[in-house]
XYZ file of C-alpha atoms in Angstrom:
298
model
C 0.000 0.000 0.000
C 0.829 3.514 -0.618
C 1.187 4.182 3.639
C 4.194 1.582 3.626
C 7.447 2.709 2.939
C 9.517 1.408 0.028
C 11.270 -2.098 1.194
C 14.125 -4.147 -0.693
C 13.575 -7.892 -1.736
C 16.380 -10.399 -2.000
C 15.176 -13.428 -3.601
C 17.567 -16.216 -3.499
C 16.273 -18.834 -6.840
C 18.318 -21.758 -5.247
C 16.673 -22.093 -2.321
C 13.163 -20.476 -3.123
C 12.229 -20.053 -6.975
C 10.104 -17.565 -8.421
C 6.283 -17.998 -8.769
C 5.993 -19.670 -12.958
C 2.409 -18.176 -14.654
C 2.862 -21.487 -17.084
C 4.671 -24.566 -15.940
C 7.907 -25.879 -17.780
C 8.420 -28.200 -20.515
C 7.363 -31.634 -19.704
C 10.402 -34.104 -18.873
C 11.182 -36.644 -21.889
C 9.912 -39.092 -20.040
C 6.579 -38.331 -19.730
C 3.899 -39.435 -22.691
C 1.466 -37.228 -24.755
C -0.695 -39.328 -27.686
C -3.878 -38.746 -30.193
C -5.575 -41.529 -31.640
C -8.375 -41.164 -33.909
C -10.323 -43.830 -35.351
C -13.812 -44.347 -37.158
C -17.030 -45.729 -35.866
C -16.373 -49.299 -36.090
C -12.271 -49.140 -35.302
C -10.295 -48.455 -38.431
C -7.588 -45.812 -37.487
C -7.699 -42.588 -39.048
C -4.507 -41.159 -37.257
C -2.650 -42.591 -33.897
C 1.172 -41.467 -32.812
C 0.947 -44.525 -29.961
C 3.264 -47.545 -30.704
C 0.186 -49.745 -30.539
C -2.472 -47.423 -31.372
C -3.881 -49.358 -34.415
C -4.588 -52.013 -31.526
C -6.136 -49.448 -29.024
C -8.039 -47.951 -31.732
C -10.564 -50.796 -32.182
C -11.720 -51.611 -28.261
C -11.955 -47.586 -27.818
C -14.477 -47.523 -30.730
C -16.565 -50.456 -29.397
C -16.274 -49.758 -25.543
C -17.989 -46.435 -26.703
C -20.254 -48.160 -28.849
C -21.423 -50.101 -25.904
C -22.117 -47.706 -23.425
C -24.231 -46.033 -25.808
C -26.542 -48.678 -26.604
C -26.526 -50.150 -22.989
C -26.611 -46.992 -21.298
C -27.092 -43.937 -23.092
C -23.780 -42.495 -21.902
C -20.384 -42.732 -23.351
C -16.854 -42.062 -21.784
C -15.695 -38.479 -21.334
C -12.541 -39.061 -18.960
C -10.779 -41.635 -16.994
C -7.821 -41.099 -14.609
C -5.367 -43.972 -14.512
C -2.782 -42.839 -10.871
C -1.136 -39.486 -12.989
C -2.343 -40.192 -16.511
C -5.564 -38.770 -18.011
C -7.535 -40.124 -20.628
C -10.179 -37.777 -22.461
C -12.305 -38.407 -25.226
C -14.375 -37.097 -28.226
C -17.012 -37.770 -30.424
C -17.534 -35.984 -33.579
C -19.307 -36.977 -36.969
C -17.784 -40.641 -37.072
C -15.010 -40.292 -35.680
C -13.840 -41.303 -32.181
C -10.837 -39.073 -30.683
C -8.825 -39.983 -27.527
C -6.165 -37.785 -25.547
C -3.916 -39.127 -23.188
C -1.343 -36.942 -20.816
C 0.561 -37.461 -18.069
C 1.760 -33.840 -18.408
C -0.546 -32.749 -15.313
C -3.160 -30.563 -17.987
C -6.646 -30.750 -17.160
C -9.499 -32.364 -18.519
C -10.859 -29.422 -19.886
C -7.774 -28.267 -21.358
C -7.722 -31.531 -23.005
C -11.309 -31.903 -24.463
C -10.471 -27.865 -25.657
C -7.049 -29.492 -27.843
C -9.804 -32.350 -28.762
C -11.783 -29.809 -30.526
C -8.601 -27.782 -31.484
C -7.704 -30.740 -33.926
C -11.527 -31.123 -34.677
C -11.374 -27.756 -36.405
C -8.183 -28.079 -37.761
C -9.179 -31.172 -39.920
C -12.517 -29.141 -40.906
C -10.308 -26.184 -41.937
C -7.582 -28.400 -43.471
C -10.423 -30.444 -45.633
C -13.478 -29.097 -45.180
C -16.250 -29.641 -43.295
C -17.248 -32.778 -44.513
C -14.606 -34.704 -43.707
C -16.133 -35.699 -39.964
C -19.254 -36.585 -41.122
C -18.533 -38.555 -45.003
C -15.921 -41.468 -44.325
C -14.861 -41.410 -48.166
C -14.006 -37.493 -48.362
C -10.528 -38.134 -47.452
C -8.148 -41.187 -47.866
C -6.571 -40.435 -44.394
C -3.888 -43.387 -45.306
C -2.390 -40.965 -47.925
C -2.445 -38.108 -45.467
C -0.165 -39.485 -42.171
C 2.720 -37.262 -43.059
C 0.542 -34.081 -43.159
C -1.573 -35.226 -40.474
C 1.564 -36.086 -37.828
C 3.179 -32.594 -38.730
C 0.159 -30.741 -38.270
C -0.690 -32.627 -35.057
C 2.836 -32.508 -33.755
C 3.029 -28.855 -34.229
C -0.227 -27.968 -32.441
C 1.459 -30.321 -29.311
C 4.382 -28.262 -29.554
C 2.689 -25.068 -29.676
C 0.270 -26.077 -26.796
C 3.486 -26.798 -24.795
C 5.840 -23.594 -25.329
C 3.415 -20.690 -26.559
C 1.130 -18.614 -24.514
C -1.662 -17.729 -27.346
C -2.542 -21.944 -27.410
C -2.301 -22.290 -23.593
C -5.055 -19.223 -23.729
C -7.115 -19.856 -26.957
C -6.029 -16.922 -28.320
C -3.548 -14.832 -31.203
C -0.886 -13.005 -30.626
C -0.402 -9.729 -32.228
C 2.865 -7.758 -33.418
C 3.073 -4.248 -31.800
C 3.969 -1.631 -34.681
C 3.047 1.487 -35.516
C -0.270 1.880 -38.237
C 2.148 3.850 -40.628
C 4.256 0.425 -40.779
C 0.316 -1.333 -41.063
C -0.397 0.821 -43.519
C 2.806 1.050 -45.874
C 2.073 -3.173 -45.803
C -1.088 -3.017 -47.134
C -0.626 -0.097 -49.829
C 2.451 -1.053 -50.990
C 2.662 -4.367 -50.693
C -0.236 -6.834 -50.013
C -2.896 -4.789 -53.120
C -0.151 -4.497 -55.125
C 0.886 -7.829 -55.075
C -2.744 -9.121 -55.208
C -3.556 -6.670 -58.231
C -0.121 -8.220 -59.501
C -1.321 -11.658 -59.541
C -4.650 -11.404 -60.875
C -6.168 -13.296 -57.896
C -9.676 -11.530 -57.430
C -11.172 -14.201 -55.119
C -8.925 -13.274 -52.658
C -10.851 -12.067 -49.545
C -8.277 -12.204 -46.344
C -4.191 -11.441 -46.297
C -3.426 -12.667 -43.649
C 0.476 -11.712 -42.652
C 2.218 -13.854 -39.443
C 5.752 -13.316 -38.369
C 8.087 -15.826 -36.508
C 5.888 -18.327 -35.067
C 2.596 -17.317 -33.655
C 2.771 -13.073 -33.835
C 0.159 -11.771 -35.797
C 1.392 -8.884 -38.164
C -1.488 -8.463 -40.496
C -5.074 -9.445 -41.161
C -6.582 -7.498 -44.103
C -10.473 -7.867 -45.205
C -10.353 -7.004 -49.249
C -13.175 -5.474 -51.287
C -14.791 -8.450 -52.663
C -17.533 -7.714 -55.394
C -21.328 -8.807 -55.009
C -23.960 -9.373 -57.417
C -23.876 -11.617 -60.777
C -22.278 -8.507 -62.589
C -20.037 -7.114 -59.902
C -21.094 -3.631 -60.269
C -20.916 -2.670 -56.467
C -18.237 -3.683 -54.244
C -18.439 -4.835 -50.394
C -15.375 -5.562 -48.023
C -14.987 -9.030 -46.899
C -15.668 -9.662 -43.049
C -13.273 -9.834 -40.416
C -11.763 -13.081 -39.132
C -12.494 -14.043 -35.678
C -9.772 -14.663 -33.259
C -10.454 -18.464 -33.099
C -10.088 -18.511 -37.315
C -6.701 -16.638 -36.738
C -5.786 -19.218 -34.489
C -6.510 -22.004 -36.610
C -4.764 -20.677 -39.480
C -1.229 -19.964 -37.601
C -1.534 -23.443 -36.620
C -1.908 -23.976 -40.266
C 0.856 -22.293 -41.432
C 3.652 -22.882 -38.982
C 2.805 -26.961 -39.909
C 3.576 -26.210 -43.106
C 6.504 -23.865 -43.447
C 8.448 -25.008 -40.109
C 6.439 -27.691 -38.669
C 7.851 -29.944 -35.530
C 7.978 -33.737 -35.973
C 8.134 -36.188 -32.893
C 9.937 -39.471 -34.024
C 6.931 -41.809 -33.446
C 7.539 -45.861 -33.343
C 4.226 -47.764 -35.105
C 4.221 -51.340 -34.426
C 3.190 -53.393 -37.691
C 0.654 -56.109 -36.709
C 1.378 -59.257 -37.317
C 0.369 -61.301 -40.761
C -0.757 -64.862 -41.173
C 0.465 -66.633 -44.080
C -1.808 -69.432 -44.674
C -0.331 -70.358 -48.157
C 1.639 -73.298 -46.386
C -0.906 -74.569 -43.894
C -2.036 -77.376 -46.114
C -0.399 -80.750 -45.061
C 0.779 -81.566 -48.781
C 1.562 -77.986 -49.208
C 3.727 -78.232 -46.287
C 5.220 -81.082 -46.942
C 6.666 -79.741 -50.011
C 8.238 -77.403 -49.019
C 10.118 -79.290 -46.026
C 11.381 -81.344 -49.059
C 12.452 -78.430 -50.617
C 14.304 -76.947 -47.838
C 16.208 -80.360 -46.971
C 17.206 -80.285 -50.674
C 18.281 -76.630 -50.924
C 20.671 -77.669 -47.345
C 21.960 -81.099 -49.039
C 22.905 -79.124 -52.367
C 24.891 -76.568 -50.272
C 26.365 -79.353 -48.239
C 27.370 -81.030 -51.028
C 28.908 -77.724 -52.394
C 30.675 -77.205 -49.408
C 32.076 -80.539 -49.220
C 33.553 -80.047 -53.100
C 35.303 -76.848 -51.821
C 37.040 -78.645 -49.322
C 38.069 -81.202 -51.685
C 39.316 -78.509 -53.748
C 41.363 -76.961 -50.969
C 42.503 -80.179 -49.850
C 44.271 -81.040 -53.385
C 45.683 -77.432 -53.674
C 47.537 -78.270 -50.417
């Protein structure tokens, strides 16, 4: 208070450290994974070593409760590890963290990757299974998911739900847009254009510019293009920083097992026992003639 006169603080940080707003990185040691599967199991995307096995019982367990219960699974705490899930369209998602975030912070990155895939696809990629071969897509997929875990880990705006904008003065704003975003837009001949959108290093927002877009069949009169909200702005630096610099966790997939039944058949099998005892007599006997050789060259 303003009575109290001025005091001095010594703060000693190896014996008391300072108060931290967000907590530190997560040791290596600890575990972070996203599966998402379809209604009936299939994977769609998993970073687990045996997520294509997990991804089947987590799809049916839901299934389950549903028709047994009317309720389905929203969390489960396992000691330090949380497990939290989501439903959207057909697909089944499931977060699990031992990195001490909450539930709800984990069902808000559940719908964070939700509206990524809409934006990154479209809309109707949650609710028509054949919009997107998802196979074809694990490479974009990991890097966009891995870079939205790093993010949610090291920068303020995801921990928050919100962008992060780059203090300069409007002349600097303005000079951007004049000389440099119309011109380069009347350049290119691009009149769909609607948002510029401008973000520098990895989450600061520099620029977002609505464009006169026209209206009407013959374009005579000319309206500007709304705003984008703060969650769109979000969504879209996610976007970009997966694709120009994105952050890759090496990720071990186990391969399932195969059955070859081609040699299950008793004759089948017995033929080709008698052709791998004469493959081994051939390169005994081949053996046996080098030796022979080496023996008369002595």
């Amino acid at each position: 208070p303003p009575c109290y006169p001025p005091f001095l603080l010594l703060w000693n940080r190896t014996r008391c450290p300072p108060f931290q707003l967000f907590p530190p990185p997560p040791p290596s040691d600890t575990m972070k994974y996203l599966i998402i599967s379809d209604d009936i199991g299939n994977p769609i995307y998993f970073d687990h070593p045996k997520g294509r096995m997990i991804c089947l019982p987590m799809a049916t367990s839901q299934d389950l409760l549903d028709e047994g219960f009317g309720e389905m699974f929203e969390s489960i705490h396992v000691v330090n590890v949380k497990l939290v899930f989501h439903q959207c369209g057909y697909m089944r998602m499931l977060a699990v963290s031992d990195h001490g975030e909450s539930e709800d912070y984990l069902s808000w990155q559940l719908h964070l990757v939700q509206h990524l895939l809409m934006m990154r696809y479209g809309p109707a990629v949650i609710t028509n299974k054949r919009h997107t071969n998802f196979l074809k897509q694990q490479q974009h997929l990991q890097s966009l998911f891995d870079t939205t875990h790093h993010l949610s880990l090291s920068r303020q705006c995801l921990l928050v739900g919100s962008i992060e904008r780059l203090e300069v003065s409007d002349d600097i704003r303005t000079h951007v847009v004049k000389y440099w975003v119309e011109r380069k837009i009347k350049e290119s001949g691009l009149a769909n254009i609607t948002n510029v959108v401008i973000f520098v290093g990895a989450t600061k927002l520099l620029l977002s510019h609505s464009l006169h877009q026209q209206v009407g069949r013959i374009g005579l009169t000319k309206e500007k293009a709304p705003e984008l909200i703060a969650d769109d702005l979000l969504l879209l630096c996610i976007l970009a920083r997966a694709h120009f610099k994105p952050s890759f966790r090496e990720v071990h997939r186990e391969k399932l097992p195969v059955a070859n039944y081609r040699n299950h058949s008793p004759k089948r099998q017995a033929a080709v026992e008698a052709a791998e005892a004469a493959e081994a007599a051939a390169e005994a006997a081949e053996a046996a003639a080098e030796a022979a050789e080496a023996a008369e060259a002595d």
